[in-house]
Amino acid sequence: MALWCNSWKYDIDFHQIREVTLMLLAAGAYVSMGIYAFALQGQVPEHLPLILEHAGLPQGERLKDLARRALAEMQSASFWLPLLLKAGMDPMLLLQLKMLEEAENGVLNFFLEFINWKTLPSSMLQIFSHRQADGTWMPQKHFESVPALTYLCRLAVQVVVGSNALSKTSFIKQLPIPTLLQDYLQFRNVPGLLT
């Protein structure tokens, strides 16, 4: 059974579409890459969160394909980026020239919260310099200084356990750390992250 775009007509009652989509996903419908690509556009904004919640991110080469398709939809990155990162996508899959060159100011600042911006290659840092000089990017103040130790530790944990594991509340709750640190590991302190 496959979930496909023809069931997502705009003139049909939204509640009906949501219920049908939920039933198909609950029954184990296969989510094709075309469906992910359509959902990334944000034309029906409720679908990507539903798909990610019930079907999750694809694995292996399909996940890399999803990252490529997401980068092809940079005009809607403010919609899909928080959702994909919250679902556990490795931000390194999105660390491409297209992201650094074309992302809106807020999107780029949000994205940089998930990577160690101080260790990027000089070619990428030059892109930031050019964008800053052109006025197309205004970095957050903390990007101009050395990253905090807590921030670096969070990124180290992310590398060791993986972005996907950190996105799972059930995994985080098993860690013998205070709730405040659990939230921090899940990037909940980053402004703009959808909850």
C-alpha positions as CSV (number, residue, x, y, z in Angstrom):
1,M,0.0,0.0,0.0
2,A,1.4,3.4,-0.9
3,L,0.6,6.9,0.1
4,W,0.4,9.2,-2.9
5,C,-0.3,12.8,-3.7
6,N,-3.6,12.3,-5.6
7,S,-5.3,11.8,-2.2
8,W,-4.2,15.3,-1.3
9,K,-6.5,17.6,-3.2
10,Y,-6.9,21.1,-1.9
11,D,-10.6,21.4,-2.3
12,I,-11.4,18.5,0.0
13,D,-12.1,19.1,3.7
14,F,-8.7,19.2,5.5
15,H,-10.0,17.0,8.4
16,Q,-10.9,14.4,5.8
17,I,-7.5,14.5,4.2
18,R,-5.7,14.3,7.6
19,E,-7.8,11.3,8.7
20,V,-7.2,9.4,5.4
21,T,-3.5,10.2,5.6
22,L,-3.3,9.0,9.2
23,M,-5.2,5.8,8.4
24,L,-2.8,5.0,5.5
25,L,0.3,5.7,7.6
26,A,-1.0,3.7,10.5
27,A,-1.7,0.8,8.2
28,G,2.0,1.0,7.1
29,A,1.6,2.7,3.8
30,Y,4.9,3.1,1.9
31,V,6.0,6.8,1.6
32,S,7.6,7.2,-1.8
33,M,10.3,9.8,-2.4
34,G,7.8,11.7,-4.5
35,I,5.6,12.1,-1.5
36,Y,8.4,13.3,0.7
37,A,9.3,15.8,-2.1
38,F,5.8,17.0,-2.3
39,A,5.5,17.4,1.5
40,L,8.8,19.3,1.6
41,Q,7.2,22.1,-0.5
42,G,4.9,22.9,2.3
43,Q,1.8,23.4,0.1
44,V,-0.1,21.2,2.6
45,P,1.9,22.0,5.7
46,E,0.3,19.4,7.9
47,H,1.6,16.4,5.8
48,L,5.3,16.5,6.4
49,P,4.9,16.5,10.2
50,L,2.4,13.6,9.9
51,I,4.7,11.6,7.6
52,L,7.7,12.2,9.9
53,E,5.7,11.3,13.0
54,H,4.3,8.1,11.6
55,A,6.7,6.9,9.0
56,G,9.8,8.6,10.1
57,L,12.8,9.5,8.0
58,P,13.8,7.1,5.2
59,Q,17.1,5.2,5.7
60,G,20.3,4.8,3.8
61,E,20.4,6.1,0.2
62,R,16.8,7.2,0.5
63,L,17.7,9.5,3.3
64,K,20.5,11.1,1.2
65,D,18.0,11.5,-1.6
66,L,15.6,13.2,0.8
67,A,18.4,15.6,1.8
68,R,19.1,16.4,-1.9
69,R,15.4,17.0,-2.6
70,A,15.1,19.2,0.5
71,L,18.0,21.3,-0.7
72,A,16.2,21.7,-4.1
73,E,13.3,23.3,-2.1
74,M,15.3,26.1,-0.5
75,Q,12.4,28.5,-0.9
76,S,10.5,26.5,1.7
77,A,13.5,25.7,4.0
78,S,12.1,27.6,6.9
79,F,9.2,25.1,6.8
80,W,11.1,21.8,6.3
81,L,14.4,22.4,8.1
82,P,13.1,22.4,11.7
83,L,11.0,19.4,11.0
84,L,13.7,17.3,9.4
85,L,16.2,18.2,12.1
86,K,13.7,17.5,14.9
87,A,12.9,14.1,13.2
88,G,16.6,13.2,13.5
89,M,18.2,14.0,10.2
90,D,21.9,14.4,10.4
91,P,22.6,18.1,9.7
92,M,25.8,17.1,7.9
93,L,23.6,15.8,5.1
94,L,22.4,19.3,4.6
95,L,25.8,21.0,4.9
96,Q,26.1,21.8,1.2
97,L,27.1,24.9,-0.7
98,K,23.4,25.3,-1.8
99,M,22.4,25.6,1.9
100,L,25.1,28.1,2.7
101,E,24.7,30.2,-0.4
102,E,20.9,30.3,-0.8
103,A,19.4,29.9,2.7
104,E,17.5,32.9,4.1
105,N,19.2,34.7,7.0
106,G,17.0,33.1,9.7
107,V,17.3,29.6,8.1
108,L,21.1,29.8,7.9
109,N,21.3,31.0,11.5
110,F,19.0,28.2,12.6
111,F,21.0,25.6,10.7
112,L,24.3,26.7,12.1
113,E,23.0,25.9,15.6
114,F,23.2,22.2,14.7
115,I,26.8,22.1,13.5
116,N,30.2,23.3,14.7
117,W,30.5,26.5,12.6
118,K,34.1,27.1,13.8
119,T,35.5,24.0,12.1
120,L,34.0,24.5,8.7
121,P,36.5,24.6,5.7
122,S,37.8,28.0,4.7
123,S,35.8,27.8,1.4
124,M,32.6,27.6,3.4
125,L,33.7,30.4,5.8
126,Q,34.3,32.6,2.8
127,I,30.7,32.2,1.7
128,F,29.7,33.5,5.1
129,S,32.1,36.5,4.7
130,H,30.7,37.3,1.2
131,R,27.1,37.0,2.4
132,Q,27.8,39.2,5.4
133,A,29.4,41.8,3.2
134,D,26.5,41.6,0.7
135,G,24.0,42.1,3.6
136,T,22.3,38.7,2.8
137,W,23.3,37.2,6.2
138,M,23.5,38.7,9.6
139,P,25.1,36.1,12.0
140,Q,23.9,35.7,15.5
141,K,26.3,37.4,18.0
142,H,27.5,34.1,19.4
143,F,28.7,32.9,16.0
144,E,31.5,35.5,16.2
145,S,33.0,33.9,19.3
146,V,34.4,30.5,20.4
147,P,31.5,28.0,20.8
148,A,30.5,27.3,24.4
149,L,31.7,24.1,26.0
150,T,28.1,23.0,26.5
151,Y,27.4,23.5,22.8
152,L,30.5,21.5,21.8
153,C,29.6,18.7,24.2
154,R,26.1,18.5,22.7
155,L,27.6,18.2,19.3
156,A,30.0,15.5,20.5
157,V,27.1,13.5,22.0
158,Q,25.2,13.9,18.7
159,V,28.2,12.5,16.8
160,V,28.5,9.5,19.2
161,V,24.9,8.5,19.5
162,G,23.6,10.0,16.2
163,S,21.0,12.6,15.4
164,N,18.3,10.0,15.0
165,A,18.8,8.7,18.6
166,L,18.8,12.2,20.0
167,S,15.5,13.0,18.4
168,K,13.8,10.1,20.2
169,T,12.4,11.2,23.6
170,S,12.3,7.6,24.7
171,F,16.1,7.4,24.2
172,I,16.8,10.7,25.9
173,K,14.6,9.8,28.9
174,Q,16.9,6.7,29.5
175,L,19.9,8.9,30.0
176,P,20.8,9.5,33.7
177,I,20.8,13.3,33.3
178,P,18.5,16.1,34.5
179,T,15.5,17.0,32.4
180,L,17.1,20.4,31.6
181,L,20.1,18.6,29.9
182,Q,17.7,16.2,28.1
183,D,16.0,19.2,26.6
184,Y,19.3,20.8,25.7
185,L,20.5,17.6,24.0
186,Q,17.4,17.7,21.8
187,F,18.2,21.4,20.8
188,R,15.0,22.6,22.5
189,N,16.8,25.8,23.5
190,V,17.3,26.8,19.8
191,P,14.7,29.5,18.9
192,G,12.4,28.5,16.1
193,L,12.6,24.8,16.6
194,L,9.1,23.3,16.3
195,T,7.8,21.3,19.3
